[in-house]
Amino acid sequence: MVLLFPFALYTITSALIYSNGTQLLLSWLSTSTSTPPFANEVQHETNSLEYNSRFILIIPGLNVPSFDIFYFFFAAILASIIHELGHALAANRHRLTIDNVGFSVFLCLPAVFVSIEHNQIDRKLFKRLEITATGLMNNAMLCLITLTLFWANPLNLLYKQINGLMVINVDSASSISNGPNALKPYDVIQRLNGQMVRSIDQWTEELHHIQSHQTGFCVPTQFITSYSFSTSCHNLEQCCDKIDTKHESRLCFMVDNPTRLGQFESNSNELECNITKRLYESNLNIYDAVNPDRLYSSCVPVRRVTDIATQFCNKTSDCMTNYHGRDWCIWPLELDDRRTRLVVLEVESETKPNILFWGPPIELYQAIDLSPVRGRFNFISERIIQHWNTMLRYIFTFSFTIMIINMLPFNPMDGFHLIDLSSKIMINDQRIRHRIVRLINLFALIIMVATGIIVTIQLGQLFH
């Protein structure tokens, strides 16, 4: 077990260098149900499809479901008991007396501890090494068992994979659950803004992509010319004020410089027209792709846009040119909330149209409970396997965390005693032994301080 100590230092070092190294190692554990990719959504949006390096706080009830608090504490207590049970059983094997067994709470985390009087231990260093390392070995075995149960899940026999994600529950307070085309339980979501979603990972990744910037819609030239687009120098707040939107939902859409079509109002005073700052405050994040001063706006029926759109786009050059003419990329505009996005959910139905959502994507993540599988029998609930997998994720995460923390070479952590005992076994010269131990402690301390600084900076950016 002593050989795992370098791995602990490597894990901490990778967290220092990459800032999310541990989360990359455990990404399959965190992206499904435990940690959403929106914990850092308050930062400025980016057009990059890659995740930003970031630390994520797991807070049940805030960024993970409230019910997860039961798994949270159960996993913490179980991992702690398994760790301390290893020390206790090893001590009992060598007929040592256990002084105290207790329960404590550290930073809202429950923990169990076992106190063994080391004066009872004779001078056989290997016995002391065994007692010290058994707790870490127990946590490693718990991680291995959890991974085995997750990958070779016996409950999988009761479920079958579906072509999409089935809706288990929808929060009634969300707008996605209201209206004539509302999302209902047992609906199967197949695509999200044109992208196939067949797993929770794909769902969260695509929502994060949508959150990063507003996706546009490629529409034919005939559609553009059928509506009166005007220069954005006009009052954008009044884009849809003069149009009756009671019978047909409309939004203000923007198109990039279609003046050469000859049917649009041109800007007669371009030198005085600068809407860049106003659009910076909107949901559009397209200023890297187009010149905001060349954008034209019009109040357009949303359903007609999504029905006639040939594909999704980021800029007009993404759209195709066919025998009907050129397609144009248009974007829905929201001036008052940068997080608002138009999201198209394609469901598995021959009669039900695509579901349109206008709001922040994080609402979809929080309001919709999904499952990538369906029970083979009607009496089998999809929640069973969902709760089972969530519990396994928490147990693995806490057991792995306790193992890594206890490998740190600081008193009273197991790592400190492992280094001390190992050095006594391998090095006879006491002076050299003390120097090596101090050097390792100093190296670990530097890494911990640097990691703490990075965590502080990341948390400052998170809540800025």
Coordinates of C-alpha atoms in Angstrom, one line a residue:
M1 CA 0.0 0.0 0.0
V2 CA 3.0 2.3 0.5
L3 CA 3.4 2.3 -3.3
L4 CA 0.1 4.2 -3.6
F5 CA 1.6 7.3 -1.9
P6 CA 3.4 8.5 -5.1
F7 CA 0.0 8.1 -6.8
A8 CA -1.5 10.4 -4.2
L9 CA 1.2 13.0 -4.9
Y10 CA 0.7 12.6 -8.7
T11 CA -3.1 13.1 -8.3
I12 CA -2.6 16.3 -6.3
T13 CA 0.1 17.5 -8.7
S14 CA -2.2 16.9 -11.7
A15 CA -4.9 18.9 -9.9
L16 CA -2.4 21.7 -9.5
I17 CA -1.3 21.7 -13.1
Y18 CA -4.6 21.1 -14.8
S19 CA -6.9 22.3 -12.1
N20 CA -9.4 19.6 -12.9
G21 CA -7.2 16.6 -13.2
T22 CA -9.0 14.6 -10.6
Q23 CA -12.4 15.4 -12.2
L24 CA -11.0 14.3 -15.6
L25 CA -10.1 11.0 -14.0
L26 CA -13.6 10.7 -12.5
S27 CA -15.5 12.5 -15.3
W28 CA -17.8 9.5 -15.9
L29 CA -18.8 9.8 -12.2
S30 CA -19.5 13.5 -12.2
T31 CA -21.2 14.3 -15.5
S32 CA -24.2 12.0 -15.2
T33 CA -26.1 12.9 -12.1
S34 CA -23.8 14.3 -9.5
T35 CA -22.3 17.5 -10.9
P36 CA -23.7 19.6 -13.7
P37 CA -21.5 21.5 -16.1
F38 CA -23.3 24.8 -15.2
A39 CA -21.7 25.3 -11.8
N40 CA -19.5 27.8 -13.6
E41 CA -22.1 29.4 -15.8
V42 CA -21.7 32.8 -14.2
Q43 CA -18.5 33.3 -16.0
H44 CA -18.5 35.0 -19.5
E45 CA -19.7 32.7 -22.3
T46 CA -17.2 31.3 -24.8
N47 CA -17.6 30.0 -28.3
S48 CA -15.2 27.1 -27.5
L49 CA -16.9 23.7 -27.3
E50 CA -14.4 22.5 -24.7
Y51 CA -15.0 22.7 -21.0
N52 CA -13.1 25.3 -19.1
S53 CA -10.8 24.0 -16.4
R54 CA -12.7 24.6 -13.2
F55 CA -13.4 23.3 -9.7
I56 CA -17.0 22.3 -9.0
L57 CA -18.7 22.4 -5.6
I58 CA -21.1 19.5 -5.1
I59 CA -23.9 21.1 -3.0
P60 CA -27.1 18.9 -2.6
G61 CA -30.2 21.0 -3.2
L62 CA -28.3 23.7 -5.1
N63 CA -26.5 22.1 -8.1
V64 CA -27.4 18.5 -7.5
P65 CA -30.9 17.1 -6.6
S66 CA -31.9 17.6 -3.0
F67 CA -32.6 13.8 -2.6
D68 CA -28.8 13.2 -3.2
I69 CA -28.1 14.5 0.3
F70 CA -29.1 11.0 1.6
Y71 CA -26.5 9.4 -0.8
F72 CA -24.1 12.2 0.2
F73 CA -24.1 11.4 3.9
F74 CA -24.5 7.6 3.5
A75 CA -21.5 7.4 1.2
A76 CA -19.4 9.6 3.5
I77 CA -20.2 7.5 6.6
L78 CA -19.8 4.2 4.7
A79 CA -16.4 5.1 3.3
S80 CA -15.2 6.3 6.7
I81 CA -16.4 3.2 8.5
I82 CA -14.7 0.9 5.9
H83 CA -11.5 2.9 6.4
E84 CA -11.5 2.7 10.2
L85 CA -12.7 -0.9 10.2
G86 CA -9.5 -1.8 8.4
H87 CA -7.4 -0.3 11.2
A88 CA -9.5 -2.0 13.8
L89 CA -9.4 -5.5 12.3
A90 CA -5.7 -5.3 11.7
A91 CA -5.2 -4.2 15.3
N92 CA -7.4 -7.0 16.5
R93 CA -5.5 -9.5 14.4
H94 CA -2.3 -8.6 16.4
R95 CA -4.3 -8.6 19.7
L96 CA -4.1 -4.9 20.3
T97 CA -6.6 -3.0 22.4
I98 CA -8.7 -0.3 20.7
D99 CA -8.9 2.7 23.0
N100 CA -11.7 4.7 21.5
V101 CA -14.3 4.5 18.7
G102 CA -16.2 7.6 17.9
F103 CA -18.1 9.8 15.4
S104 CA -17.2 13.3 14.4
V105 CA -18.3 15.9 11.9
F106 CA -15.6 17.8 9.9
L107 CA -16.8 20.6 7.5
C108 CA -20.3 19.2 7.4
L109 CA -18.9 15.7 6.6
P110 CA -19.6 12.9 9.0
A111 CA -16.6 10.7 9.9
V112 CA -15.9 7.7 12.1
F113 CA -12.6 7.3 13.9
V114 CA -10.7 4.5 15.8
S115 CA -8.0 5.2 18.3
I116 CA -5.2 2.7 18.9
E117 CA -2.5 3.1 21.5
H118 CA 0.7 2.8 19.5
N119 CA 2.7 2.0 22.7
Q120 CA 1.1 -1.4 22.6
I121 CA 2.8 -2.2 19.3
D122 CA 6.1 -3.9 19.5
R123 CA 9.1 -2.8 17.6
K124 CA 8.2 -5.0 14.6
L125 CA 7.8 -2.2 12.0
F126 CA 6.0 -4.4 9.5
K127 CA 3.1 -5.0 11.9
R128 CA 2.7 -1.2 12.4
L129 CA 2.9 -0.8 8.7
E130 CA 0.2 -3.3 8.1
I131 CA -2.1 -1.7 10.6
T132 CA -1.5 1.8 9.1
A133 CA -2.0 0.7 5.5
T134 CA -5.1 -1.5 6.0
G135 CA -7.5 1.4 6.1
L136 CA -6.2 2.7 2.7
M137 CA -6.4 -0.9 1.3
N138 CA -10.0 -1.1 2.5
N139 CA -10.9 2.1 0.6
A140 CA -9.1 0.9 -2.5
M141 CA -11.1 -2.4 -2.4
L142 CA -14.3 -0.5 -1.9
C143 CA -13.5 1.6 -5.0
L144 CA -12.8 -1.6 -6.9
I145 CA -16.1 -3.2 -5.8
T146 CA -18.0 -0.1 -6.7
L147 CA -16.5 0.1 -10.1
T148 CA -17.3 -3.6 -10.7
L149 CA -20.9 -3.1 -9.7
F150 CA -21.2 -0.1 -11.9
W151 CA -19.7 -1.7 -15.0
A152 CA -21.3 -5.1 -14.5
N153 CA -24.5 -3.8 -13.1
P154 CA -26.9 -6.8 -12.4
L155 CA -29.9 -4.4 -12.7
N156 CA -29.1 -3.9 -16.4
L157 CA -30.9 -7.2 -17.1
L158 CA -34.2 -5.6 -16.1
Y159 CA -33.8 -2.7 -18.5
K160 CA -33.3 -2.0 -22.2
Q161 CA -31.5 0.8 -24.0
I162 CA -33.7 3.2 -25.9
N163 CA -33.0 5.5 -28.9
G164 CA -32.8 8.7 -26.8
L165 CA -33.6 9.8 -23.3
M166 CA -36.9 9.0 -21.6
V167 CA -38.5 11.7 -19.4
I168 CA -39.2 10.4 -16.0
N169 CA -40.4 13.6 -14.4
V170 CA -40.7 17.3 -15.3
D171 CA -40.8 20.1 -12.7
S172 CA -44.3 21.6 -12.9
A173 CA -42.8 25.1 -12.1
S174 CA -40.8 25.0 -15.3
S175 CA -42.1 26.5 -18.5
I176 CA -41.1 23.4 -20.4
S177 CA -44.0 21.5 -18.6
N178 CA -46.7 24.1 -19.7
G179 CA -48.4 24.8 -23.0
P180 CA -50.0 22.8 -25.7
N181 CA -46.8 21.1 -26.7
A182 CA -45.4 20.6 -23.2
L183 CA -42.8 18.0 -22.3
K184 CA -44.5 15.1 -20.5
P185 CA -43.3 12.0 -18.6
Y186 CA -42.5 9.1 -20.9
D187 CA -41.6 11.4 -23.8
V188 CA -38.4 10.3 -25.4
I189 CA -36.0 13.1 -26.3
Q190 CA -33.9 12.1 -29.3
R191 CA -32.2 15.4 -30.4
L192 CA -31.2 18.7 -28.7
N193 CA -30.7 21.5 -31.2
G194 CA -30.1 18.9 -33.9
Q195 CA -27.6 16.8 -31.9
M196 CA -28.4 13.2 -31.0
V197 CA -28.6 12.6 -27.2
R198 CA -28.6 9.0 -26.0
S199 CA -26.9 9.3 -22.7
I200 CA -26.9 11.7 -19.7
D201 CA -23.4 12.7 -20.6
Q202 CA -24.4 13.7 -24.1
W203 CA -27.4 15.6 -22.7
T204 CA -25.3 17.7 -20.2
E205 CA -22.5 18.3 -22.7
E206 CA -25.0 19.6 -25.3
L207 CA -26.7 21.8 -22.8
H208 CA -23.3 23.2 -21.9
H209 CA -22.6 23.8 -25.6
I210 CA -25.9 25.6 -26.0
Q211 CA -25.2 27.7 -22.8
S212 CA -21.9 28.9 -24.3
H213 CA -23.6 30.7 -27.2
Q214 CA -26.9 31.1 -28.9
T215 CA -27.3 28.6 -31.8
G216 CA -28.7 30.1 -35.1
F217 CA -31.0 28.6 -37.7
C218 CA -30.3 28.3 -41.4
V219 CA -33.4 29.6 -43.4
P220 CA -33.9 30.0 -47.1
T221 CA -33.6 33.4 -48.9
Q222 CA -37.4 33.4 -49.6
F223 CA -38.1 33.2 -45.9
I224 CA -35.8 36.2 -45.2
T225 CA -37.3 38.3 -48.0
S226 CA -40.9 37.6 -46.8
Y227 CA -40.3 39.5 -43.6
S228 CA -39.4 43.2 -43.1
F229 CA -35.9 43.2 -41.6
S230 CA -34.6 46.6 -40.6
T231 CA -31.3 47.9 -39.5
S232 CA -30.4 47.2 -35.9
C233 CA -29.9 50.9 -35.4
H234 CA -33.6 51.0 -34.9
N235 CA -34.9 50.4 -31.3
L236 CA -34.4 46.7 -30.6
E237 CA -36.6 46.9 -27.5
Q238 CA -39.6 47.6 -29.8
C239 CA -38.8 44.8 -32.3
C240 CA -42.1 43.0 -31.7
D241 CA -44.2 45.7 -30.1
K242 CA -46.3 46.5 -33.2
I243 CA -47.1 42.9 -34.1
D244 CA -49.9 40.8 -32.6
T245 CA -48.2 37.9 -30.8
K246 CA -51.3 36.5 -29.1
H247 CA -52.1 33.9 -31.7
E248 CA -48.5 33.1 -32.8
S249 CA -45.4 33.2 -30.7
R250 CA -42.8 35.5 -32.1
L251 CA -39.3 36.5 -31.3
C252 CA -36.9 39.2 -32.6
F253 CA -34.5 37.5 -34.9
M254 CA -31.2 38.9 -36.2
V255 CA -29.6 38.2 -39.6
D256 CA -26.2 39.2 -40.8
N257 CA -26.0 41.9 -43.6
P258 CA -28.6 40.7 -46.2
T259 CA -28.8 44.2 -47.8
R260 CA -27.6 42.9 -51.1
L261 CA -30.9 41.2 -51.5
G262 CA -32.3 44.6 -52.1
Q263 CA -35.4 44.4 -49.8
F264 CA -34.0 45.8 -46.6
E265 CA -33.7 49.2 -45.0
S266 CA -30.2 50.4 -45.2
N267 CA -28.5 52.4 -42.5
S268 CA -28.2 56.0 -43.7
N269 CA -26.0 57.1 -40.9
E270 CA -23.6 54.2 -40.2
L271 CA -21.0 56.4 -38.5
E272 CA -23.5 57.1 -35.7
C273 CA -24.8 53.6 -35.5
N274 CA -23.0 51.4 -33.0
I275 CA -25.1 48.7 -31.3
T276 CA -22.1 46.6 -30.3
K277 CA -22.3 47.5 -26.7
R278 CA -26.1 46.8 -26.6
L279 CA -25.6 43.4 -28.2
Y280 CA -22.8 42.6 -25.7
E281 CA -25.5 42.7 -23.0
S282 CA -27.8 40.4 -24.9
N283 CA -27.9 36.6 -25.3
L284 CA -26.0 36.7 -28.6
N285 CA -22.4 35.8 -28.5
I286 CA -21.7 36.2 -32.2
Y287 CA -19.5 39.2 -32.2
D288 CA -16.4 37.1 -33.1
A289 CA -18.2 35.8 -36.2
V290 CA -19.9 38.9 -37.6
N291 CA -19.9 42.7 -37.3
P292 CA -22.8 43.6 -35.0
D293 CA -23.3 46.9 -36.9
R294 CA -24.3 44.9 -39.9
L295 CA -27.1 42.9 -38.2
Y296 CA -30.7 43.4 -39.2
S297 CA -33.7 42.5 -37.1
S298 CA -37.3 41.4 -37.6
C299 CA -40.1 39.9 -35.5
V300 CA -40.6 36.4 -36.8
P301 CA -42.8 33.5 -35.8
V302 CA -40.6 31.1 -33.8
R303 CA -42.4 27.9 -35.0
R304 CA -42.0 28.8 -38.6
V305 CA -38.3 29.4 -38.2
T306 CA -37.7 26.0 -36.5
D307 CA -39.9 24.2 -39.0
I308 CA -38.3 25.7 -42.1
A309 CA -34.7 25.7 -40.8
T310 CA -32.5 23.4 -42.9
Q311 CA -29.8 23.1 -40.2
F312 CA -28.3 24.8 -37.1
C313 CA -25.5 27.4 -37.5
N314 CA -23.2 29.8 -35.8
K315 CA -22.7 32.1 -38.8
T316 CA -24.1 32.5 -42.3
S317 CA -21.1 30.7 -43.9
D318 CA -22.2 27.6 -42.0
C319 CA -25.4 27.4 -44.1
M320 CA -25.6 25.7 -47.5
T321 CA -26.3 27.1 -50.9
N322 CA -28.7 25.0 -53.0
Y323 CA -30.9 25.3 -56.1
H324 CA -33.4 27.4 -54.1
G325 CA -30.7 30.0 -53.4
R326 CA -28.6 30.8 -50.4
D327 CA -29.6 30.0 -46.8
W328 CA -29.1 32.6 -44.1
C329 CA -28.2 32.2 -40.4
I330 CA -30.6 34.0 -38.1
W331 CA -30.4 34.2 -34.3
P332 CA -33.2 34.8 -31.7
L333 CA -32.5 37.9 -29.6
E334 CA -33.0 38.5 -25.9
L335 CA -31.7 41.9 -24.7
D336 CA -32.3 41.5 -21.0
D337 CA -30.8 38.1 -20.1
R338 CA -27.5 36.8 -21.5
R339 CA -28.4 33.2 -20.4
T340 CA -31.6 32.9 -22.5
R341 CA -31.4 30.4 -25.4
L342 CA -33.8 29.0 -27.9
V343 CA -33.6 25.2 -27.5
V344 CA -35.3 22.7 -29.9
L345 CA -36.1 19.4 -28.3
E346 CA -37.0 16.7 -30.9
V347 CA -39.1 13.9 -29.3
E348 CA -39.9 10.4 -30.6
S349 CA -43.5 11.0 -31.9
E350 CA -45.2 10.9 -35.2
T351 CA -47.8 13.5 -34.1
K352 CA -46.1 15.7 -31.5
P353 CA -44.1 18.6 -33.0
N354 CA -40.7 19.6 -31.7
I355 CA -40.8 21.2 -28.3
L356 CA -39.5 24.8 -28.1
F357 CA -37.9 26.2 -25.0
W358 CA -37.0 29.8 -24.5
G359 CA -34.9 30.3 -21.3
P360 CA -31.7 29.4 -19.6
P361 CA -30.5 25.8 -20.4
I362 CA -29.7 25.2 -16.8
E363 CA -33.5 25.2 -16.2
L364 CA -33.7 22.2 -18.5
Y365 CA -31.0 20.4 -16.5
Q366 CA -32.7 21.1 -13.2
A367 CA -36.3 20.6 -14.3
I368 CA -36.1 17.4 -16.3
D369 CA -35.4 13.9 -14.9
L370 CA -34.1 11.6 -17.6
S371 CA -33.2 8.0 -18.1
P372 CA -31.3 6.4 -21.0
V373 CA -33.1 3.0 -20.4
R374 CA -36.6 1.7 -20.1
G375 CA -37.9 -1.2 -17.9
R376 CA -38.5 -4.4 -19.7
F377 CA -41.6 -4.8 -17.6
N378 CA -44.2 -2.2 -16.7
F379 CA -43.9 -2.7 -13.0
I380 CA -40.1 -1.9 -13.1
S381 CA -39.4 1.8 -12.4
E382 CA -36.6 3.6 -14.2
R383 CA -35.8 5.3 -11.0
I384 CA -34.4 2.2 -9.4
I385 CA -31.4 1.9 -11.6
Q386 CA -31.0 5.7 -11.5
H387 CA -30.8 5.7 -7.7
W388 CA -28.5 2.7 -7.7
N389 CA -26.0 4.3 -10.1
T390 CA -26.1 7.6 -8.2
M391 CA -25.4 5.8 -4.9
L392 CA -22.4 3.9 -6.5
R393 CA -21.0 7.2 -7.8
Y394 CA -21.1 8.8 -4.4
I395 CA -19.6 5.8 -2.6
F396 CA -16.7 5.6 -5.2
T397 CA -16.1 9.4 -4.9
F398 CA -16.0 9.5 -1.1
S399 CA -14.0 6.3 -0.8
F400 CA -11.4 7.5 -3.3
T401 CA -11.3 11.0 -1.7
I402 CA -10.7 9.5 1.8
M403 CA -8.0 7.3 0.4
I404 CA -6.2 10.1 -1.3
I405 CA -6.5 12.5 1.7
N406 CA -5.1 9.9 4.1
M407 CA -2.1 9.4 1.8
L408 CA -0.9 13.0 2.5
P409 CA 2.3 13.0 4.5
F410 CA 1.0 15.2 7.3
N411 CA 0.5 14.1 10.9
P412 CA -1.9 12.4 11.8
M413 CA -2.7 11.2 8.2
D414 CA -1.8 7.6 7.3
G415 CA 0.6 8.9 4.7
F416 CA 2.8 10.5 7.4
H417 CA 3.0 7.2 9.3
L418 CA 3.6 5.2 6.1
I419 CA 6.6 7.4 5.2
D420 CA 8.0 7.3 8.7
L421 CA 7.7 3.5 9.0
S422 CA 9.0 2.9 5.4
S423 CA 12.0 5.1 5.9
K424 CA 12.8 3.3 9.2
I425 CA 12.7 0.0 7.3
M426 CA 14.8 1.0 4.3
I427 CA 17.2 3.6 5.8
N428 CA 19.3 3.0 8.8
D429 CA 20.9 6.4 9.0
Q430 CA 18.6 8.5 11.2
R431 CA 19.9 11.8 9.9
I432 CA 19.4 10.9 6.2
R433 CA 16.0 9.4 7.1
H434 CA 14.9 12.7 8.7
R435 CA 16.1 14.7 5.8
I436 CA 14.2 12.6 3.3
V437 CA 11.0 12.7 5.4
R438 CA 11.3 16.5 5.7
L439 CA 11.9 16.9 2.0
I440 CA 8.8 14.9 1.2
N441 CA 6.8 16.9 3.7
L442 CA 8.0 20.1 2.2
F443 CA 7.2 19.1 -1.3
A444 CA 3.7 18.0 -0.3
L445 CA 3.2 21.2 1.6
I446 CA 4.1 23.3 -1.4
I447 CA 1.7 21.4 -3.6
M448 CA -1.1 21.7 -1.0
V449 CA -0.6 25.5 -0.6
A450 CA -0.4 26.0 -4.4
T451 CA -3.6 23.9 -4.8
G452 CA -5.3 25.9 -2.1
I453 CA -4.4 29.1 -3.9
I454 CA -5.9 27.8 -7.1
V455 CA -9.0 26.6 -5.4
T456 CA -9.4 30.1 -3.8
I457 CA -9.0 31.8 -7.2
Q458 CA -11.4 29.4 -8.9
L459 CA -14.0 29.9 -6.2
G460 CA -13.6 33.6 -6.5
Q461 CA -14.3 33.4 -10.2
L462 CA -17.3 31.1 -9.5
F463 CA -19.0 33.5 -7.2
H464 CA -17.8 36.8 -8.9

